[in-house]
Tab-separated table of N, CA and C in Angstrom:
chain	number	residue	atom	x	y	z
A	44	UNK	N	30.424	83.724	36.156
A	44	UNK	CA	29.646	84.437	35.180
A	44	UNK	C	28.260	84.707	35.755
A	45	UNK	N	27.456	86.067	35.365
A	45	UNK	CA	26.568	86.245	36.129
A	45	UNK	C	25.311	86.048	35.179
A	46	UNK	N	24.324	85.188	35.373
A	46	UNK	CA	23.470	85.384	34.256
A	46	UNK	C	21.726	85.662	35.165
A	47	UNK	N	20.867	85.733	34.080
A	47	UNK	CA	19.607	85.730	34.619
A	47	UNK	C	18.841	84.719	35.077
A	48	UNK	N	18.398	84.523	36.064
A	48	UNK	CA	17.981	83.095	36.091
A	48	UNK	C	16.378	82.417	35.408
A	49	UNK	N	16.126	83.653	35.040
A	49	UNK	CA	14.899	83.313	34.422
A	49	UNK	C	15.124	82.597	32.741
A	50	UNK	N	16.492	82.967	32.326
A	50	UNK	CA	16.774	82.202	30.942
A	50	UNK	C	16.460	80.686	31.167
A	51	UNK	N	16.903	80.283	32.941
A	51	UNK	CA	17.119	78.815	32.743
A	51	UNK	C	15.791	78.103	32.925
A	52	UNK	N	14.982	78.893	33.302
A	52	UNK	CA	13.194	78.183	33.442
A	52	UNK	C	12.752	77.800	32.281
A	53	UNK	N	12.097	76.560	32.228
A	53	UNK	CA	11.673	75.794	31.117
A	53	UNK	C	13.077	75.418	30.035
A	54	UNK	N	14.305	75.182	30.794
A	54	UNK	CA	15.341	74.643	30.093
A	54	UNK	C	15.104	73.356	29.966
A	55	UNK	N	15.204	72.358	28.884
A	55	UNK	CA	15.037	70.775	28.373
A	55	UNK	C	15.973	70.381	29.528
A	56	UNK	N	15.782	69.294	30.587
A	56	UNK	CA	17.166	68.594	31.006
A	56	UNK	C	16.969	66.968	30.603
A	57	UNK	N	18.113	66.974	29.733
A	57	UNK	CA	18.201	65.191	28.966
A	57	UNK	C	19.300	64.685	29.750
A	58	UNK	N	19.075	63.309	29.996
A	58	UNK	CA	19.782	62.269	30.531
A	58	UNK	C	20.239	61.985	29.496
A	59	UNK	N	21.311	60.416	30.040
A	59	UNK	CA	21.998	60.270	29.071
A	59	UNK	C	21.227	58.874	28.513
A	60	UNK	N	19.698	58.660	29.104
A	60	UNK	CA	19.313	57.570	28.224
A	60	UNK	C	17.920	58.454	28.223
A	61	UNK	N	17.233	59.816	27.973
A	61	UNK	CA	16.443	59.890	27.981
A	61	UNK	C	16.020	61.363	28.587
A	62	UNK	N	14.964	62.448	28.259
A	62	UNK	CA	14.254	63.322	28.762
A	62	UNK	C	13.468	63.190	30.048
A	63	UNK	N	14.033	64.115	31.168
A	63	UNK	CA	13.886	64.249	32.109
A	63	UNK	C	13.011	64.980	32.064
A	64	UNK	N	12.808	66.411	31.756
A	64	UNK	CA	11.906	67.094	32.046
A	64	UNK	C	12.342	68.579	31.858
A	65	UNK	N	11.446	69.825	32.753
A	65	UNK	CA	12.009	70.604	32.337
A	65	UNK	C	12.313	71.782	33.644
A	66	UNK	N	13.293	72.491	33.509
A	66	UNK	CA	13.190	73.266	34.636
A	66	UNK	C	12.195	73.804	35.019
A	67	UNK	N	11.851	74.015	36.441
A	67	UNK	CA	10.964	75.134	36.722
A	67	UNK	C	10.951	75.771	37.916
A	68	UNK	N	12.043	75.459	38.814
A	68	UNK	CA	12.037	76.819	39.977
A	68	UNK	C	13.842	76.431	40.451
A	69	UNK	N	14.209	76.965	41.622
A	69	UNK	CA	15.420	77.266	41.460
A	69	UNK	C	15.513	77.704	43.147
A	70	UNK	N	16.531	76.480	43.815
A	70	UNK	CA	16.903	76.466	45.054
A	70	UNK	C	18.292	77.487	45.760
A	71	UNK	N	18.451	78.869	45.908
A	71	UNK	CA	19.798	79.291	46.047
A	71	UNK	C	20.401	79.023	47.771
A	72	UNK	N	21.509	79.572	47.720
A	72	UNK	CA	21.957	79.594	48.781
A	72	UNK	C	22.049	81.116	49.404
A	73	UNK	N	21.269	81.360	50.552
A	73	UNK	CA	21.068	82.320	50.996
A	73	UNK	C	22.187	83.766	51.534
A	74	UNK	N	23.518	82.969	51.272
A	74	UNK	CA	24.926	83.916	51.453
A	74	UNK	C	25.321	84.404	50.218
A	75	UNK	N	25.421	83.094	49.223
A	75	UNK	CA	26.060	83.668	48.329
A	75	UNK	C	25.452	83.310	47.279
A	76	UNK	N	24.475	83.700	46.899
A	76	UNK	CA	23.534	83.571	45.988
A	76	UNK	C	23.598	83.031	44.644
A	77	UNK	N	24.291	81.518	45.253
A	77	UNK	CA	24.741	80.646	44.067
A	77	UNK	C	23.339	79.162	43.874
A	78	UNK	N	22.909	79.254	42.861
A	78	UNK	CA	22.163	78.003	42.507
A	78	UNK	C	22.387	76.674	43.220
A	79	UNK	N	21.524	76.405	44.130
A	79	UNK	CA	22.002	75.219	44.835
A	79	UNK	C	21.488	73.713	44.132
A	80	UNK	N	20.339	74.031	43.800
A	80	UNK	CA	19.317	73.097	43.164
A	80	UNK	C	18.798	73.847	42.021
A	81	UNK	N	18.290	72.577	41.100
A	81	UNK	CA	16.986	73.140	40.302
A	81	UNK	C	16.256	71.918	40.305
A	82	UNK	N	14.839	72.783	40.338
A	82	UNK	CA	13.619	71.357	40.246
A	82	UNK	C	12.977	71.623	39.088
A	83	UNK	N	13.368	70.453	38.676
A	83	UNK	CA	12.857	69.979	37.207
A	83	UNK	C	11.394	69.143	36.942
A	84	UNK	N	10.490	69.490	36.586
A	84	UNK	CA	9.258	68.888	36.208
A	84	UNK	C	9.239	67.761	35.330
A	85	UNK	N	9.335	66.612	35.911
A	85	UNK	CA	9.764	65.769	34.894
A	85	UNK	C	8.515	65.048	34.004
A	86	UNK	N	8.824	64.061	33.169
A	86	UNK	CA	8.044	63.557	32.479
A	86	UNK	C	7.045	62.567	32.884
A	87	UNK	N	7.134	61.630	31.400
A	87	UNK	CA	5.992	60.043	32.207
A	87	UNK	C	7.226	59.286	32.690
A	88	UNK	N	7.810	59.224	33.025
A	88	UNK	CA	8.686	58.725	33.979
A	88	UNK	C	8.319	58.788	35.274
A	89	UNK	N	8.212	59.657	35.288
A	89	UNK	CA	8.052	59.940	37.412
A	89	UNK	C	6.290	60.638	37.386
A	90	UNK	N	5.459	60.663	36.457
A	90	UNK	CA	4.067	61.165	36.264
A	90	UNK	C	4.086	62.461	36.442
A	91	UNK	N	4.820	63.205	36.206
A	91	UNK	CA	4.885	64.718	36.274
A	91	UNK	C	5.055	65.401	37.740
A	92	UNK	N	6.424	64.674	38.367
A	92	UNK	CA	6.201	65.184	39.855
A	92	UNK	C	7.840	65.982	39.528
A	93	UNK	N	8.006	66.878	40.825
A	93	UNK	CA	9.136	67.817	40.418
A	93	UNK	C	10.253	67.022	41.703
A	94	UNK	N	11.545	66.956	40.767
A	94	UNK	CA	12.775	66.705	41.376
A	94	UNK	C	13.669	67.601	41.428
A	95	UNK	N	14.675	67.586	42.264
A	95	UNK	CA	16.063	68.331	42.781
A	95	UNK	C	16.941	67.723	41.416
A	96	UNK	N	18.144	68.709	41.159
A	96	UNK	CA	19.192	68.236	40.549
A	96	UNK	C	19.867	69.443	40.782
A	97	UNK	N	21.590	68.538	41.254
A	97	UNK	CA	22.471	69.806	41.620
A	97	UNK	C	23.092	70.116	40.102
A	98	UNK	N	22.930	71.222	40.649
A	98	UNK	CA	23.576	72.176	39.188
A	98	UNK	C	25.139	71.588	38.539
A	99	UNK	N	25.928	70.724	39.281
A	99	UNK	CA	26.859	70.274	39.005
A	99	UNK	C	26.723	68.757	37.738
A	100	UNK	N	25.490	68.603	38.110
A	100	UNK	CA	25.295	67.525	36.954
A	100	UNK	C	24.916	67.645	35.692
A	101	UNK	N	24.749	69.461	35.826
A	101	UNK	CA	24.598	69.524	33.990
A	101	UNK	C	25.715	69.578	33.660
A	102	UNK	N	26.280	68.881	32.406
A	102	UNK	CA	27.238	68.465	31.893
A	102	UNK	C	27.858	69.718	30.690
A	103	UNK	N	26.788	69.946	30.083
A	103	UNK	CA	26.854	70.769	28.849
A	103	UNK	C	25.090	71.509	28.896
A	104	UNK	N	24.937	72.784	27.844
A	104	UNK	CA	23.922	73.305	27.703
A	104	UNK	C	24.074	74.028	26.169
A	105	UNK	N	23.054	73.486	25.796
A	105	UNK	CA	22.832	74.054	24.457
A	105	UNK	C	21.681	74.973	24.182
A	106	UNK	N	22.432	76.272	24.225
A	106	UNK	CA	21.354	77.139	24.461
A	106	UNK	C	20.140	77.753	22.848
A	107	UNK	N	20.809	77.420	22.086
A	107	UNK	CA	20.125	77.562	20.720
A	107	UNK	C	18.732	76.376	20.699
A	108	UNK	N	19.052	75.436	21.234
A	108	UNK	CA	17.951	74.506	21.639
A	108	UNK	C	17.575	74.700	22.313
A	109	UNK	N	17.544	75.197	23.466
A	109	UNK	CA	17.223	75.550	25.122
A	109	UNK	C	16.947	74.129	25.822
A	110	UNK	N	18.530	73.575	25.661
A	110	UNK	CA	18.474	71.941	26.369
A	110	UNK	C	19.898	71.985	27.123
A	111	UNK	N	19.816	70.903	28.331
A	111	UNK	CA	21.431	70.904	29.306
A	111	UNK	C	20.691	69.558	28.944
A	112	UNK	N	22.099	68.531	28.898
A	112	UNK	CA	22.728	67.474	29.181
A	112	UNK	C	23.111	67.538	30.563
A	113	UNK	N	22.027	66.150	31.179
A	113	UNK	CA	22.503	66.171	32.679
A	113	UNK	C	23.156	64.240	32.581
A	114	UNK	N	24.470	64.345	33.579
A	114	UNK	CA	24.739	63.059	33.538
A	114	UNK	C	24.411	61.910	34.250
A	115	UNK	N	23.149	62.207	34.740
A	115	UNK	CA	22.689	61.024	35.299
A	115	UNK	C	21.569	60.197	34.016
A	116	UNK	N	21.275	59.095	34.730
A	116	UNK	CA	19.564	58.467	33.942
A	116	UNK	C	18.834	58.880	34.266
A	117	UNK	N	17.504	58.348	33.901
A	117	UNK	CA	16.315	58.168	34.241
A	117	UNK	C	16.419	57.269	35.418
A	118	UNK	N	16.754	56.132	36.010
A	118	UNK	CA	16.920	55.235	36.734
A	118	UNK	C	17.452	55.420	37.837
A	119	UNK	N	18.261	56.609	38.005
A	119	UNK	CA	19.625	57.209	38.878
A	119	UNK	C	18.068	57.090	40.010
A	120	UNK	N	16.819	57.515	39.927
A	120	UNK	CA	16.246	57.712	41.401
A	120	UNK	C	15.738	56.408	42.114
């Protein structure tokens, strides 16, 4: 499915014990211009520094909220 990628900037990403943070830029792959990463701005957890998460760990996305369920923790780093 082909979408825009600007929908997914400033998407909520929640763990499963907690708010991670929020999207804000977007790693592709230079052949086939598939989402490799997204770096997420996270919270007081990590003091507002930006992390990688492969796109395979959002679980679900609820776009009426503008939130993905990712299946890791807070702790996973």
């Amino acid at each position: 499915m082909l979408s825009n990628a600007t929908h997914l900037k400033g998407l909520v990403i929640r763990a499963t014990d907690g708010e991670l943070g929020t999207v804000d830029q977007f790693y592709f792959d230079d052949e086939t211009w598939a989402i490799r990463y997204l770096t997420v701005e996270t919270g007081g957890w990590l003091g507002g520094r930006l992390v990688l998460i492969s796109p395979f760990s959002v679980v679900h996305t609820d776009w009426p909220s503008q939130a993905a369920g990712c299946g890791a923790d807070e702790k996973a780093g």
